[in-house]
Amino acid sequence: MGRVRGARVMVAALVMVAPLALVGCATRSAPRFVTPSPVTPSQPAEPFELAITPAEDAKNVPASAEVGATVRGGKITSVRLAEVGGPTVRGQWREDGSSWVPAVPLKHAKRYAATVTATSSAGETVTKTTTFSTMARPSSLTGTGLYLHDGGTYGVAMPVVVEFVPGVPAKQRAAVQKRLFVTTDPPQPGAWHWVANGTQVYYRAPEFWRPGTKLSVRVAVGGHPTGSGRYGDTDRSATAEIGEKLVMTVDNATKKMSVYRGDKLVRTMPVSLGKPKTPSSSGTMVVMEKKTKTVFDTFAELGPEEGYRTNIEYAQRLTWGGEFIHAAPWSVGDQGVRNVSHGCVNLSVANAAWLFNQTKVGDPITVKGTEVKLVAGNGWTAWNLPWDEFVKGSALPVTVRAEPAPGASGSTTP
């Protein structure tokens, strides 16, 4: 059986042994007799007990059901879950051993039998079976999304981004978060952070991912309660890789962008940022999507006087609100001198084309010195908070763990 790896807490018992006392003779005329201390009887063996869930004959169990098992005086040695009259379901234990998680959602309106065997320290075995029925397919669903494509390569600031439509209510987030699994290789610790309205949750490490890291993600919410009578629409999963480190910084004071590859400065370019009426956001953003050619149409947002419809080349989205890095041949004379954009980072066509060919989705850009700060949730803002603030957005306690041994496979518990 596999296990979802993570930290464990082990308690060691210390046994204190007192030295034997030496008894001397007081006189030579009479022997001294020492009454032996009473022998303390050995403690009875801990009771060997096994309890499992769901309860026998439970009905309307969610399709995300896990097999729970608690044992006293022994350890679990096997778990088998199968549809009654149907196939066996694969799965693995949670890191803390509290439950066994099926690898896929269970089928709706089906009966399942879970059989768990435990073995005591004396070699005695006990087996228990529970049979339960899953609920019918729910009619009210929460739409889900995972902004990570299987087999994709991303920048070092790529957060794991899970989306929920509508958002998950605060009281339900802990239970949903327990169904979000991330494994990193090489191992790196990480945590989840919910945006205020519950529509997205981000996962990141304390620092940018190491280049070459493999991210394996499972959003195991298919059939899982998401609040307000809704259930997750489906499970989603992906395995992706973190590519070469590329970082961009923009300083409004100098109106220049600096590009670093592997922490080495490779290019500096003049930019024009948002004018005072429509300033660019200061903060750390992430490239969210890239389009060689697109059309910006802002009449609905900005009105007939400020609005425009323009063909754009080499566009790289930074916020949901419409801030991009892009080519702006009309502002070349202003680049490096003054800000004239509607919030975007303007580059010459040549510079924008060069940058477009260097970057990946997930590459970070930090803008500083503008009139406004980046709003949380306006884009993938996971890196715009220091770690101690970021972890406060988790619906579950975040445990700080020591770095695993080099070469070990690493994972995090939800």
CSV table of C-alpha atoms in Angstrom, one decimal:
chain,number,residue,atom,x,y,z
A,1,MET,CA,0.0,0.0,0.0
A,2,GLY,CA,1.3,3.4,-0.9
A,3,ARG,CA,1.2,6.4,1.5
A,4,VAL,CA,0.9,10.1,1.0
A,5,ARG,CA,4.2,11.2,2.5
A,6,GLY,CA,4.7,14.0,5.0
A,7,ALA,CA,5.9,14.7,8.5
A,8,ARG,CA,5.3,12.3,11.3
A,9,VAL,CA,5.6,12.8,15.0
A,10,MET,CA,7.2,9.9,16.9
A,11,VAL,CA,7.3,9.6,20.7
A,12,ALA,CA,10.0,7.7,22.4
A,13,ALA,CA,9.6,6.3,25.9
A,14,LEU,CA,12.6,6.5,28.2
A,15,VAL,CA,13.0,3.7,30.9
A,16,MET,CA,15.0,4.6,33.9
A,17,VAL,CA,16.9,1.7,35.6
A,18,ALA,CA,18.2,2.3,39.2
A,19,PRO,CA,21.5,0.6,40.1
A,20,LEU,CA,21.5,-2.3,42.6
A,21,ALA,CA,22.3,-1.3,46.2
A,22,LEU,CA,25.3,-3.1,47.9
A,23,VAL,CA,24.4,-4.6,51.3
A,24,GLY,CA,27.3,-4.8,53.8
A,25,CYS,CA,27.6,-6.8,57.1
A,26,ALA,CA,27.0,-4.9,60.4
A,27,THR,CA,28.4,-7.6,62.6
A,28,ARG,CA,30.1,-11.0,62.3
A,29,SER,CA,27.9,-12.6,64.9
A,30,ALA,CA,24.5,-12.6,63.1
A,31,PRO,CA,23.6,-12.7,59.5
A,32,ARG,CA,21.3,-10.0,58.2
A,33,PHE,CA,18.3,-11.1,56.1
A,34,VAL,CA,16.9,-8.8,53.5
A,35,THR,CA,13.2,-9.1,52.6
A,36,PRO,CA,12.9,-9.2,48.8
A,37,SER,CA,10.8,-6.4,47.2
A,38,PRO,CA,7.5,-7.5,45.9
A,39,VAL,CA,7.6,-8.4,42.2
A,40,THR,CA,5.5,-5.9,40.1
A,41,PRO,CA,3.3,-7.9,37.8
A,42,SER,CA,3.6,-7.2,34.1
A,43,GLN,CA,1.0,-4.9,32.7
A,44,PRO,CA,-1.7,-6.5,30.7
A,45,ALA,CA,-1.4,-6.2,26.9
A,46,GLU,CA,-3.2,-3.3,25.3
A,47,PRO,CA,-6.6,-4.3,24.0
A,48,PHE,CA,-6.5,-5.2,20.3
A,49,GLU,CA,-9.4,-3.4,18.7
A,50,LEU,CA,-10.3,-2.3,15.2
A,51,ALA,CA,-13.0,0.2,14.1
A,52,ILE,CA,-13.7,1.2,10.5
A,53,THR,CA,-15.9,3.7,8.6
A,54,PRO,CA,-18.3,4.4,6.8
A,55,ALA,CA,-20.7,2.7,9.2
A,56,GLU,CA,-22.3,-0.6,8.2
A,57,ASP,CA,-25.2,-0.1,5.8
A,58,ALA,CA,-24.6,3.7,5.6
A,59,LYS,CA,-26.5,5.3,2.8
A,60,ASN,CA,-26.1,8.5,0.7
A,61,VAL,CA,-22.4,8.5,1.2
A,62,PRO,CA,-20.6,11.0,-1.0
A,63,ALA,CA,-18.6,9.7,-4.0
A,64,SER,CA,-15.4,11.1,-2.3
A,65,ALA,CA,-15.8,8.7,0.6
A,66,GLU,CA,-12.6,7.5,2.3
A,67,VAL,CA,-12.2,4.3,4.4
A,68,GLY,CA,-11.5,5.3,7.9
A,69,ALA,CA,-9.7,2.9,10.3
A,70,THR,CA,-8.5,3.2,13.9
A,71,VAL,CA,-6.7,0.4,15.6
A,72,ARG,CA,-5.5,-0.2,19.2
A,73,GLY,CA,-2.8,-2.7,20.0
A,74,GLY,CA,-1.7,-3.3,16.5
A,75,LYS,CA,-1.4,-1.9,13.0
A,76,ILE,CA,-3.4,-2.0,9.7
A,77,THR,CA,-2.0,-4.6,7.3
A,78,SER,CA,-4.4,-4.5,4.4
A,79,VAL,CA,-7.4,-2.6,2.9
A,80,ARG,CA,-9.6,-3.7,0.1
A,81,LEU,CA,-12.4,-1.6,-1.3
A,82,ALA,CA,-14.6,-3.0,-4.1
A,83,GLU,CA,-18.0,-2.3,-5.7
A,84,VAL,CA,-20.3,-5.0,-4.7
A,85,GLY,CA,-20.3,-7.4,-7.7
A,86,GLY,CA,-17.9,-5.1,-9.4
A,87,PRO,CA,-14.2,-4.1,-9.6
A,88,THR,CA,-11.7,-3.3,-6.9
A,89,VAL,CA,-10.8,0.3,-6.2
A,90,ARG,CA,-7.2,1.4,-5.9
A,91,GLY,CA,-6.1,3.8,-3.2
A,92,GLN,CA,-3.6,4.8,-0.6
A,93,TRP,CA,-3.3,5.9,3.0
A,94,ARG,CA,-3.2,9.4,4.2
A,95,GLU,CA,0.1,10.4,5.7
A,96,ASP,CA,-1.3,10.4,9.2
A,97,GLY,CA,-2.9,6.9,8.8
A,98,SER,CA,-6.4,8.3,9.6
A,99,SER,CA,-8.0,7.1,6.4
A,100,TRP,CA,-7.5,5.3,3.1
A,101,VAL,CA,-8.2,7.5,0.0
A,102,PRO,CA,-9.6,5.9,-3.2
A,103,ALA,CA,-7.6,6.9,-6.3
A,104,VAL,CA,-10.8,7.9,-8.1
A,105,PRO,CA,-14.2,9.0,-7.0
A,106,LEU,CA,-16.6,6.2,-6.3
A,107,LYS,CA,-19.5,5.6,-8.6
A,108,HIS,CA,-22.9,7.2,-7.8
A,109,ALA,CA,-25.8,5.1,-6.4
A,110,LYS,CA,-23.6,1.9,-6.0
A,111,ARG,CA,-22.9,-0.4,-3.0
A,112,TYR,CA,-19.3,-0.8,-1.9
A,113,ALA,CA,-17.7,-3.2,0.6
A,114,ALA,CA,-14.5,-2.1,2.5
A,115,THR,CA,-12.5,-4.8,4.2
A,116,VAL,CA,-9.7,-3.9,6.6
A,117,THR,CA,-7.3,-6.3,8.3
A,118,ALA,CA,-5.1,-5.4,11.4
A,119,THR,CA,-2.4,-7.4,13.1
A,120,SER,CA,-1.5,-7.1,16.8
A,121,SER,CA,2.1,-7.1,18.1
A,122,ALA,CA,1.5,-10.7,19.1
A,123,GLY,CA,0.7,-11.7,15.6
A,124,GLU,CA,-3.1,-12.0,16.1
A,125,THR,CA,-5.2,-10.7,13.2
A,126,VAL,CA,-8.7,-9.2,13.0
A,127,THR,CA,-10.6,-8.4,9.9
A,128,LYS,CA,-13.7,-6.2,9.6
A,129,THR,CA,-15.9,-5.4,6.7
A,130,THR,CA,-18.4,-2.6,6.2
A,131,THR,CA,-20.9,-2.2,3.3
A,132,PHE,CA,-22.3,1.2,2.3
A,133,SER,CA,-24.1,2.9,-0.5
A,134,THR,CA,-23.1,6.0,-2.3
A,135,MET,CA,-25.5,8.9,-3.0
A,136,ALA,CA,-27.2,9.5,-6.4
A,137,ARG,CA,-25.5,11.9,-8.8
A,138,PRO,CA,-26.1,15.4,-7.3
A,139,SER,CA,-27.9,17.9,-9.4
A,140,SER,CA,-26.2,21.0,-7.9
A,141,LEU,CA,-22.5,21.1,-8.7
A,142,THR,CA,-19.5,23.4,-8.1
A,143,GLY,CA,-17.4,23.9,-11.3
A,144,THR,CA,-13.7,23.3,-10.8
A,145,GLY,CA,-10.5,24.2,-12.7
A,146,LEU,CA,-6.8,23.4,-12.4
A,147,TYR,CA,-4.5,25.9,-14.1
A,148,LEU,CA,-1.8,23.3,-14.7
A,149,HIS,CA,-1.6,21.2,-17.9
A,150,ASP,CA,-0.4,17.7,-17.8
A,151,GLY,CA,3.1,17.6,-19.3
A,152,GLY,CA,3.5,21.3,-19.3
A,153,THR,CA,6.6,23.3,-18.4
A,154,TYR,CA,6.2,26.4,-16.2
A,155,GLY,CA,8.2,29.2,-14.6
A,156,VAL,CA,9.6,29.0,-11.0
A,157,ALA,CA,6.8,31.2,-9.6
A,158,MET,CA,4.0,29.0,-11.0
A,159,PRO,CA,1.5,28.5,-8.2
A,160,VAL,CA,-0.8,25.5,-8.2
A,161,VAL,CA,-4.1,27.3,-8.9
A,162,VAL,CA,-7.4,25.6,-8.2
A,163,GLU,CA,-10.7,27.3,-9.2
A,164,PHE,CA,-14.2,26.9,-7.8
A,165,VAL,CA,-17.4,28.3,-9.4
A,166,PRO,CA,-19.2,29.4,-7.3
A,167,GLY,CA,-16.7,29.9,-4.5
A,168,VAL,CA,-16.4,27.6,-1.5
A,169,PRO,CA,-17.9,29.0,1.7
A,170,ALA,CA,-15.4,29.6,4.5
A,171,LYS,CA,-16.9,26.9,6.7
A,172,GLN,CA,-16.4,24.2,4.0
A,173,ARG,CA,-12.9,25.1,3.0
A,174,ALA,CA,-11.0,22.9,5.5
A,175,ALA,CA,-12.8,19.8,4.3
A,176,VAL,CA,-12.2,20.7,0.6
A,177,GLN,CA,-8.6,21.6,1.3
A,178,LYS,CA,-8.0,18.1,2.7
A,179,ARG,CA,-8.9,16.7,-0.7
A,180,LEU,CA,-6.2,18.8,-2.5
A,181,PHE,CA,-2.9,16.8,-2.9
A,182,VAL,CA,0.5,18.1,-4.1
A,183,THR,CA,3.7,16.1,-4.5
A,184,THR,CA,7.0,17.7,-5.4
A,185,ASP,CA,10.2,16.1,-6.5
A,186,PRO,CA,12.7,17.1,-5.3
A,187,PRO,CA,10.8,17.7,-2.1
A,188,GLN,CA,9.9,21.3,-1.1
A,189,PRO,CA,7.5,22.3,1.6
A,190,GLY,CA,4.4,24.2,0.7
A,191,ALA,CA,1.0,25.5,1.8
A,192,TRP,CA,-2.5,26.5,0.4
A,193,HIS,CA,-4.0,30.0,0.6
A,194,TRP,CA,-7.6,30.8,-0.2
A,195,VAL,CA,-8.7,34.1,-1.8
A,196,ALA,CA,-11.3,35.9,0.2
A,197,ASN,CA,-14.4,34.8,-1.8
A,198,GLY,CA,-13.3,31.2,-2.0
A,199,THR,CA,-13.2,31.1,-5.8
A,200,GLN,CA,-9.5,30.2,-6.0
A,201,VAL,CA,-6.9,28.6,-3.7
A,202,TYR,CA,-3.1,28.8,-4.4
A,203,TYR,CA,-0.4,26.4,-3.4
A,204,ARG,CA,3.3,27.5,-3.3
A,205,ALA,CA,6.5,26.9,-1.5
A,206,PRO,CA,8.2,29.5,0.8
A,207,GLU,CA,10.6,30.4,-2.1
A,208,PHE,CA,10.3,30.0,-5.8
A,209,TRP,CA,10.3,26.4,-7.0
A,210,ARG,CA,13.7,24.9,-7.9
A,211,PRO,CA,14.2,24.5,-11.6
A,212,GLY,CA,13.6,21.0,-12.7
A,213,THR,CA,11.0,20.3,-10.0
A,214,LYS,CA,8.2,17.9,-10.9
A,215,LEU,CA,4.8,18.9,-9.6
A,216,SER,CA,2.1,16.3,-9.3
A,217,VAL,CA,-1.3,17.5,-8.3
A,218,ARG,CA,-4.7,15.8,-7.6
A,219,VAL,CA,-7.8,17.9,-7.0
A,220,ALA,CA,-9.9,15.1,-5.5
A,221,VAL,CA,-13.2,16.9,-5.2
A,222,GLY,CA,-15.4,14.9,-7.6
A,223,GLY,CA,-18.6,14.2,-5.7
A,224,HIS,CA,-17.2,15.9,-2.6
A,225,PRO,CA,-19.4,18.4,-0.6
A,226,THR,CA,-18.4,22.0,-1.4
A,227,GLY,CA,-21.0,23.8,0.7
A,228,SER,CA,-24.5,25.2,0.1
A,229,GLY,CA,-25.8,21.8,-1.0
A,230,ARG,CA,-23.3,21.6,-3.9
A,231,TYR,CA,-20.7,18.9,-4.8
A,232,GLY,CA,-17.5,19.0,-6.8
A,233,ASP,CA,-18.0,18.3,-10.5
A,234,THR,CA,-15.0,16.1,-11.1
A,235,ASP,CA,-11.5,15.1,-10.0
A,236,ARG,CA,-8.6,16.8,-11.8
A,237,SER,CA,-5.0,16.0,-11.9
A,238,ALA,CA,-1.8,17.0,-13.7
A,239,THR,CA,2.0,16.4,-13.6
A,240,ALA,CA,4.1,19.3,-14.8
A,241,GLU,CA,7.7,20.5,-14.6
A,242,ILE,CA,9.4,23.7,-13.5
A,243,GLY,CA,11.7,25.0,-16.2
A,244,GLU,CA,14.7,27.4,-16.2
A,245,LYS,CA,14.5,30.3,-13.7
A,246,LEU,CA,13.7,33.6,-15.4
A,247,VAL,CA,12.7,36.7,-13.3
A,248,MET,CA,11.7,40.2,-14.4
A,249,THR,CA,11.7,43.4,-12.4
A,250,VAL,CA,10.4,46.8,-13.3
A,251,ASP,CA,11.3,50.0,-11.5
A,252,ASN,CA,9.0,53.0,-12.0
A,253,ALA,CA,11.7,55.3,-10.9
A,254,THR,CA,14.0,54.4,-13.8
A,255,LYS,CA,11.2,53.2,-16.2
A,256,LYS,CA,13.3,50.1,-17.0
A,257,MET,CA,12.8,46.4,-17.0
A,258,SER,CA,15.6,44.1,-15.9
A,259,VAL,CA,15.5,40.4,-17.0
A,260,TYR,CA,17.5,37.8,-15.1
A,261,ARG,CA,18.1,34.2,-16.2
A,262,GLY,CA,19.4,31.9,-13.5
A,263,ASP,CA,20.0,35.0,-11.3
A,264,LYS,CA,22.2,36.6,-14.0
A,265,LEU,CA,21.2,39.9,-15.6
A,266,VAL,CA,20.8,39.3,-19.3
A,267,ARG,CA,18.9,42.4,-20.6
A,268,THR,CA,17.6,45.8,-19.5
A,269,MET,CA,14.9,47.5,-21.5
A,270,PRO,CA,13.0,50.8,-21.3
A,271,VAL,CA,9.3,50.7,-20.5
A,272,SER,CA,6.3,52.9,-20.2
A,273,LEU,CA,3.8,52.0,-17.4
A,274,GLY,CA,0.3,53.2,-16.5
A,275,LYS,CA,-0.3,56.9,-16.5
A,276,PRO,CA,-1.4,58.4,-13.2
A,277,LYS,CA,-5.1,58.1,-14.1
A,278,THR,CA,-4.7,54.4,-14.9
A,279,PRO,CA,-1.5,53.3,-13.0
A,280,SER,CA,0.1,49.9,-13.1
A,281,SER,CA,0.0,47.7,-10.0
A,282,SER,CA,3.0,47.4,-7.8
A,283,GLY,CA,3.7,43.9,-6.6
A,284,THR,CA,4.8,40.5,-7.7
A,285,MET,CA,2.7,39.1,-10.5
A,286,VAL,CA,3.0,35.9,-12.6
A,287,VAL,CA,2.7,35.5,-16.4
A,288,MET,CA,-0.7,33.8,-16.7
A,289,GLU,CA,-1.1,33.5,-20.5
A,290,LYS,CA,0.7,34.4,-23.7
A,291,LYS,CA,-0.7,35.4,-27.0
A,292,THR,CA,1.4,36.3,-30.1
A,293,LYS,CA,-1.5,38.4,-31.4
A,294,THR,CA,-4.7,39.6,-29.7
A,295,VAL,CA,-7.2,42.5,-29.7
A,296,PHE,CA,-7.7,44.8,-26.7
A,297,ASP,CA,-11.2,46.2,-26.6
A,298,THR,CA,-11.8,48.4,-23.6
A,299,PHE,CA,-14.8,50.5,-24.7
A,300,ALA,CA,-17.1,48.6,-22.3
A,301,GLU,CA,-14.8,49.1,-19.4
A,302,LEU,CA,-13.4,52.6,-20.0
A,303,GLY,CA,-16.2,54.2,-22.0
A,304,PRO,CA,-16.2,56.1,-25.3
A,305,GLU,CA,-13.6,58.7,-24.4
A,306,GLU,CA,-10.9,56.5,-22.8
A,307,GLY,CA,-11.8,53.2,-24.4
A,308,TYR,CA,-10.0,51.8,-27.5
A,309,ARG,CA,-9.9,48.8,-29.7
A,310,THR,CA,-6.3,47.9,-30.8
A,311,ASN,CA,-4.4,45.0,-32.3
A,312,ILE,CA,-1.7,43.9,-29.9
A,313,GLU,CA,1.4,41.8,-30.4
A,314,TYR,CA,3.4,39.7,-27.9
A,315,ALA,CA,0.9,40.0,-25.1
A,316,GLN,CA,1.5,38.4,-21.7
A,317,ARG,CA,-1.3,38.6,-19.1
A,318,LEU,CA,-0.4,39.6,-15.6
A,319,THR,CA,-3.8,40.3,-13.9
A,320,TRP,CA,-7.4,39.5,-14.4
A,321,GLY,CA,-8.0,43.3,-14.5
A,322,GLY,CA,-6.2,43.6,-17.9
A,323,GLU,CA,-2.6,44.4,-17.1
A,324,PHE,CA,-0.2,42.9,-19.7
A,325,ILE,CA,3.3,43.1,-20.9
A,326,HIS,CA,3.0,43.8,-24.6
A,327,ALA,CA,4.5,45.5,-27.7
A,328,ALA,CA,3.5,49.2,-27.9
A,329,PRO,CA,5.1,50.8,-31.0
A,330,TRP,CA,3.0,54.0,-30.4
A,331,SER,CA,4.8,54.7,-27.1
A,332,VAL,CA,8.4,54.0,-28.0
A,333,GLY,CA,9.3,57.7,-27.6
A,334,ASP,CA,7.8,57.6,-24.1
A,335,GLN,CA,9.5,54.3,-23.0
A,336,GLY,CA,12.1,55.0,-20.4
A,337,VAL,CA,10.9,58.5,-20.0
A,338,ARG,CA,7.2,58.8,-18.9
A,339,ASN,CA,4.2,56.6,-18.3
A,340,VAL,CA,1.4,56.7,-20.9
A,341,SER,CA,-0.3,53.3,-20.8
A,342,HIS,CA,-3.6,52.2,-19.3
A,343,GLY,CA,-1.8,50.0,-16.8
A,344,CYS,CA,0.2,47.8,-19.0
A,345,VAL,CA,4.0,47.4,-19.3
A,346,ASN,CA,4.8,48.8,-22.8
A,347,LEU,CA,7.8,47.6,-24.7
A,348,SER,CA,9.1,48.2,-28.2
A,349,VAL,CA,8.1,45.6,-30.8
A,350,ALA,CA,11.7,44.2,-30.9
A,351,ASN,CA,12.0,44.1,-27.1
A,352,ALA,CA,8.5,42.6,-26.6
A,353,ALA,CA,9.3,39.9,-29.2
A,354,TRP,CA,12.6,39.0,-27.6
A,355,LEU,CA,11.0,38.8,-24.1
A,356,PHE,CA,8.0,36.8,-25.4
A,357,ASN,CA,10.4,34.2,-26.7
A,358,GLN,CA,12.2,33.9,-23.4
A,359,THR,CA,9.3,33.6,-20.9
A,360,LYS,CA,7.0,30.8,-19.8
A,361,VAL,CA,3.6,30.9,-18.0
A,362,GLY,CA,4.6,31.0,-14.4
A,363,ASP,CA,7.6,33.4,-14.7
A,364,PRO,CA,7.5,36.2,-12.1
A,365,ILE,CA,7.6,39.9,-12.6
A,366,THR,CA,7.8,42.4,-9.8
A,367,VAL,CA,6.8,46.0,-10.4
A,368,LYS,CA,7.7,48.7,-7.8
A,369,GLY,CA,7.2,52.4,-7.2
A,370,THR,CA,3.7,52.9,-8.8
A,371,GLU,CA,0.7,54.7,-7.4
A,372,VAL,CA,-1.3,51.6,-6.5
A,373,LYS,CA,-0.6,48.2,-5.0
A,374,LEU,CA,-1.6,44.8,-6.5
A,375,VAL,CA,-5.0,43.7,-5.2
A,376,ALA,CA,-5.1,40.1,-3.8
A,377,GLY,CA,-6.8,37.8,-6.2
A,378,ASN,CA,-6.3,40.1,-9.2
A,379,GLY,CA,-4.3,37.5,-11.0
A,380,TRP,CA,-2.2,34.7,-9.5
A,381,THR,CA,-1.1,36.8,-6.6
A,382,ALA,CA,0.3,33.9,-4.5
A,383,TRP,CA,3.8,35.5,-4.4
A,384,ASN,CA,2.7,39.0,-3.4
A,385,LEU,CA,2.7,38.0,0.3
A,386,PRO,CA,5.6,37.0,2.6
A,387,TRP,CA,5.4,33.4,3.7
A,388,ASP,CA,4.2,34.1,7.2
A,389,GLU,CA,1.3,36.1,5.8
A,390,PHE,CA,0.6,33.6,3.0
A,391,VAL,CA,0.1,30.6,5.3
A,392,LYS,CA,-2.6,32.5,7.2
A,393,GLY,CA,-4.8,32.0,4.2
A,394,SER,CA,-4.8,28.2,4.8
A,395,ALA,CA,-8.0,26.6,6.1
A,396,LEU,CA,-5.9,24.0,7.9
A,397,PRO,CA,-2.9,24.4,10.2
A,398,VAL,CA,0.4,24.7,8.4
A,399,THR,CA,3.2,22.7,9.9
A,400,VAL,CA,6.8,23.8,9.3
A,401,ARG,CA,8.8,20.8,8.4
A,402,ALA,CA,12.5,20.0,8.1
A,403,GLU,CA,13.9,19.7,4.6
A,404,PRO,CA,13.7,16.0,3.5
A,405,ALA,CA,16.8,14.1,2.7
A,406,PRO,CA,18.2,14.8,-0.8
A,407,GLY,CA,16.9,12.4,-3.4
A,408,ALA,CA,13.8,11.4,-1.5
A,409,SER,CA,10.4,11.7,-3.0
A,410,GLY,CA,8.6,14.5,-1.4
A,411,SER,CA,5.0,15.4,-0.8
A,412,THR,CA,2.7,17.5,1.3
A,413,THR,CA,-0.4,16.7,3.2
A,414,PRO,CA,-3.4,18.8,2.4
